[in-house]
Tab-separated table of C-alpha atoms in Angstrom:
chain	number	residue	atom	x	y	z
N	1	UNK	CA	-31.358	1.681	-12.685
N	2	UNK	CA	-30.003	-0.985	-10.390
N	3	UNK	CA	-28.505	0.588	-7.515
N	4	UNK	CA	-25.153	-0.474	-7.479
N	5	UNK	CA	-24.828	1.071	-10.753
N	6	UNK	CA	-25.884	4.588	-9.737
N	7	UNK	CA	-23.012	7.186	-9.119
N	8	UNK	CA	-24.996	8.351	-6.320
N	9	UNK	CA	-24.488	5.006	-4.832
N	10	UNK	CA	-21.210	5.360	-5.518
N	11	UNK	CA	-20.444	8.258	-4.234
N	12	UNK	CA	-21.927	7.663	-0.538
N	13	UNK	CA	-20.359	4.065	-0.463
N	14	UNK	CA	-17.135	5.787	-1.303
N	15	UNK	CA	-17.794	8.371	1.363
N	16	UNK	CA	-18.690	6.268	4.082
N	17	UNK	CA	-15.320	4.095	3.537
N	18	UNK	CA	-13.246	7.220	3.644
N	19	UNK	CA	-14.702	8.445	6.767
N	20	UNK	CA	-14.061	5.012	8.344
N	21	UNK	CA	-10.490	5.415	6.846
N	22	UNK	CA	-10.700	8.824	8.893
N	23	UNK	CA	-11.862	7.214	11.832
N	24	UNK	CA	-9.195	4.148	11.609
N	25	UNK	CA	-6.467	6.752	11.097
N	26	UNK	CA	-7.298	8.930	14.156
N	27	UNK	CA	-8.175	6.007	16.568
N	28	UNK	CA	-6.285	3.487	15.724
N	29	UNK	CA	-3.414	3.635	13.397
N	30	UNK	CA	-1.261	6.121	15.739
N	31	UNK	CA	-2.506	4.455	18.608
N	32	UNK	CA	0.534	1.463	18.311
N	33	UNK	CA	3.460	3.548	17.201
N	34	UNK	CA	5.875	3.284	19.830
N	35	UNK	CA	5.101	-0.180	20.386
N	36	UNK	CA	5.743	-1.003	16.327
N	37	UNK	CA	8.734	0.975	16.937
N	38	UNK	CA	10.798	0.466	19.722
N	39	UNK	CA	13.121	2.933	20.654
N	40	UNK	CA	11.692	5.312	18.712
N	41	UNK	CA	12.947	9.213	19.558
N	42	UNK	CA	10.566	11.778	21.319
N	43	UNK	CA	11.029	13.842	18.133
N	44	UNK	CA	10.415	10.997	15.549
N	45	UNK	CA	7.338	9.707	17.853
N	46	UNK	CA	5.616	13.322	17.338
N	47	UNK	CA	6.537	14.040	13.791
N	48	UNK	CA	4.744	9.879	13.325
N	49	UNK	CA	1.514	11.097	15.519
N	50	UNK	CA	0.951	14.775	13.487
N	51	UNK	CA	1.488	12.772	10.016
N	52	UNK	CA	-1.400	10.173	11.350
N	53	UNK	CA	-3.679	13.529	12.476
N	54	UNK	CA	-3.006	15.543	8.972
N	55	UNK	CA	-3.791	12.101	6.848
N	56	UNK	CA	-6.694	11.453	9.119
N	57	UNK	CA	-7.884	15.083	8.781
N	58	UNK	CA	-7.687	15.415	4.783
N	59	UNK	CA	-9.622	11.461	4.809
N	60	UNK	CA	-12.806	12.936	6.457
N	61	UNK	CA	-12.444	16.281	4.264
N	62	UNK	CA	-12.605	14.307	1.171
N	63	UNK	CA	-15.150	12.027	2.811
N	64	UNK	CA	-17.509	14.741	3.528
N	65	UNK	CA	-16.601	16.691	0.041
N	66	UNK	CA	-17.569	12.913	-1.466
N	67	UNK	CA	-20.918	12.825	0.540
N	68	UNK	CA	-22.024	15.814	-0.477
N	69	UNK	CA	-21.509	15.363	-3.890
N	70	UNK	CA	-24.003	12.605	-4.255
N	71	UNK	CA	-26.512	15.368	-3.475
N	72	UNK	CA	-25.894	16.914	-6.775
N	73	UNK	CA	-27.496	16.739	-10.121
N	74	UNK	CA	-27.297	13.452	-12.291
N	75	UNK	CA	-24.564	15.262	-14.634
N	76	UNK	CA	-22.606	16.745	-11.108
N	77	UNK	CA	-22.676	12.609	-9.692
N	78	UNK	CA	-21.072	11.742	-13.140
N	79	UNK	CA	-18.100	14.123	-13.292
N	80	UNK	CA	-17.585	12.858	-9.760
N	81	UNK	CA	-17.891	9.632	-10.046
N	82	UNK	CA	-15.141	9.895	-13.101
N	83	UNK	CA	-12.644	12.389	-10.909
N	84	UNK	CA	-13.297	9.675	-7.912
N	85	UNK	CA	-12.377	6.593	-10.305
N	86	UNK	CA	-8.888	8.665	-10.815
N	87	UNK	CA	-8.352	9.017	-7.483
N	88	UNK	CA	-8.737	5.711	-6.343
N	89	UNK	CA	-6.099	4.430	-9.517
N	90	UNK	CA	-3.475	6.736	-8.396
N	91	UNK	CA	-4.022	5.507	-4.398
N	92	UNK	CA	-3.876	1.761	-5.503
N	93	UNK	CA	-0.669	2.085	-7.332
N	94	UNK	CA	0.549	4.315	-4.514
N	95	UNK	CA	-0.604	1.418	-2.314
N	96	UNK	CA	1.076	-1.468	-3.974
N	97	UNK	CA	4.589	0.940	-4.362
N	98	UNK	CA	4.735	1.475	-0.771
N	99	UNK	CA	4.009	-2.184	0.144
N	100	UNK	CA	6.674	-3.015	-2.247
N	101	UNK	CA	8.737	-0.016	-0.846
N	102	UNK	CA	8.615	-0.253	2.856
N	103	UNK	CA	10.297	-3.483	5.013
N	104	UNK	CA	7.756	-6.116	5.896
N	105	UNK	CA	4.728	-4.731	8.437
N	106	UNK	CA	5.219	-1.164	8.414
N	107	UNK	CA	3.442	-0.736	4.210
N	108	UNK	CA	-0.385	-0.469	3.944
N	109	UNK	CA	-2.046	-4.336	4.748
N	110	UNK	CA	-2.944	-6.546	1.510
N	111	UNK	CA	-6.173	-5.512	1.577
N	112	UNK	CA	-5.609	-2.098	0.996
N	113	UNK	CA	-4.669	-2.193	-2.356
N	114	UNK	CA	-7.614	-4.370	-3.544
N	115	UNK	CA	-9.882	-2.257	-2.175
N	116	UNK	CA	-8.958	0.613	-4.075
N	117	UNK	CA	-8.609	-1.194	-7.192
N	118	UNK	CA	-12.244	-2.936	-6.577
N	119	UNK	CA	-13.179	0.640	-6.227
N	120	UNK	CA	-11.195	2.109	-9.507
N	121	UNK	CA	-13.082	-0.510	-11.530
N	122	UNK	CA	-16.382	0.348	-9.771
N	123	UNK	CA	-16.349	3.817	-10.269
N	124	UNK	CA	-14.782	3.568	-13.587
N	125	UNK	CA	-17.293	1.051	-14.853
N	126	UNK	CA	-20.395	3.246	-13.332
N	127	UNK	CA	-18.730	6.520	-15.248
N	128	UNK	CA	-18.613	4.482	-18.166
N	129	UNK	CA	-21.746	2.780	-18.184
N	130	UNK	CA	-23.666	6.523	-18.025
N	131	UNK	CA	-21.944	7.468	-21.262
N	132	UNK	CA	-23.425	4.736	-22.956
N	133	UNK	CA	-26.691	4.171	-21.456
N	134	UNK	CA	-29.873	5.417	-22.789
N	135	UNK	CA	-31.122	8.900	-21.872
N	136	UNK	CA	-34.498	8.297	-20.031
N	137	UNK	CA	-35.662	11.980	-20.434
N	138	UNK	CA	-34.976	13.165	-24.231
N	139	UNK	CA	-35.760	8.886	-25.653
N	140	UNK	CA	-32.103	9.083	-27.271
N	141	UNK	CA	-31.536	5.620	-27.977
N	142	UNK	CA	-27.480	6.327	-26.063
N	143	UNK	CA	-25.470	9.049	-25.041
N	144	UNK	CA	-22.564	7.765	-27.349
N	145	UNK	CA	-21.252	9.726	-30.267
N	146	UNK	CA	-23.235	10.210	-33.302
N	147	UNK	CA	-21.018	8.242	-35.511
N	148	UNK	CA	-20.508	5.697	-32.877
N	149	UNK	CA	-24.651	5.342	-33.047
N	150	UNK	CA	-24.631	5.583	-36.766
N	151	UNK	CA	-21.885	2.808	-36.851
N	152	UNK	CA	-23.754	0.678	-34.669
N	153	UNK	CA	-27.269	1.017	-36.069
N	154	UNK	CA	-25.848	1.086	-39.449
């Protein structure tokens, strides 16, 4: 199987660019705050920098929860691999709302969103494609439903 279309493959790619994510958040994102903000309270300024640490923190525990499932059996990568292609819908279209939602420079960048969509269809597509694909163990001809199969060779 090519390796872009394994779910292991997925799953570390995806877990490497969450614990960058991590790494961005904690280093860099809260680094700029009072200078995006001028004037910003004492109060407001510490609520922004604990948000950044608590986002930051749950990244790299779903990073490392995301890296350790690719360790798992074929049929543990797949469920993943599915649950991760879910996760990455719902943050694109909470990606594009809050670009749409927030004033000019303080939403997520462009790229954001199209990163997590490229992702969603990835995923998607990989959790798809090992429905459908033959079984190399058992020499099932595909892992789709009997009267799909029928249908098709019939």
């Amino acid at each position: 199987m090519n390796s872009l279309l394994n779910p292991r493959m997925v799953l570390r790619v995806c877990g490497v660019l969450m614990l960058l994510h991590s790494l961005m958040w904690m280093f860099v994102s809260g680094a700029n705050i009072d200078a995006a903000i001028p004037n910003i309270s004492d109060d407001a300024l510490l609520v922004l920098v604990n948000t950044n640490e608590a986002v930051a923190s749950f990244n790299l525990f779903f990073a490392i929860l995301i890296l350790a499932s690719s360790t798992l059996e074929l049929n543990g990568q797949r469920v993943m691999t599915k649950a991760l292609s879910v996760c990455f819908l719902l943050l694109t279209v909470l990606a594009v709302y809050h670009m749409v939602g927030y004033p000019q420079g303080y939403g997520p960048p462009p790229p954001i969103p199209i990163i997590f969509g490229l992702l969603t269809i990835w995923s998607g597509y990989i959790s798809c494609l090992l429905y459908t694909s033959p079984r190399p163990r058992d020499g099932l001809l595909s892992r789709m439903p009997s009267y799909a199969l029928k249908k098709k060779m019939g």
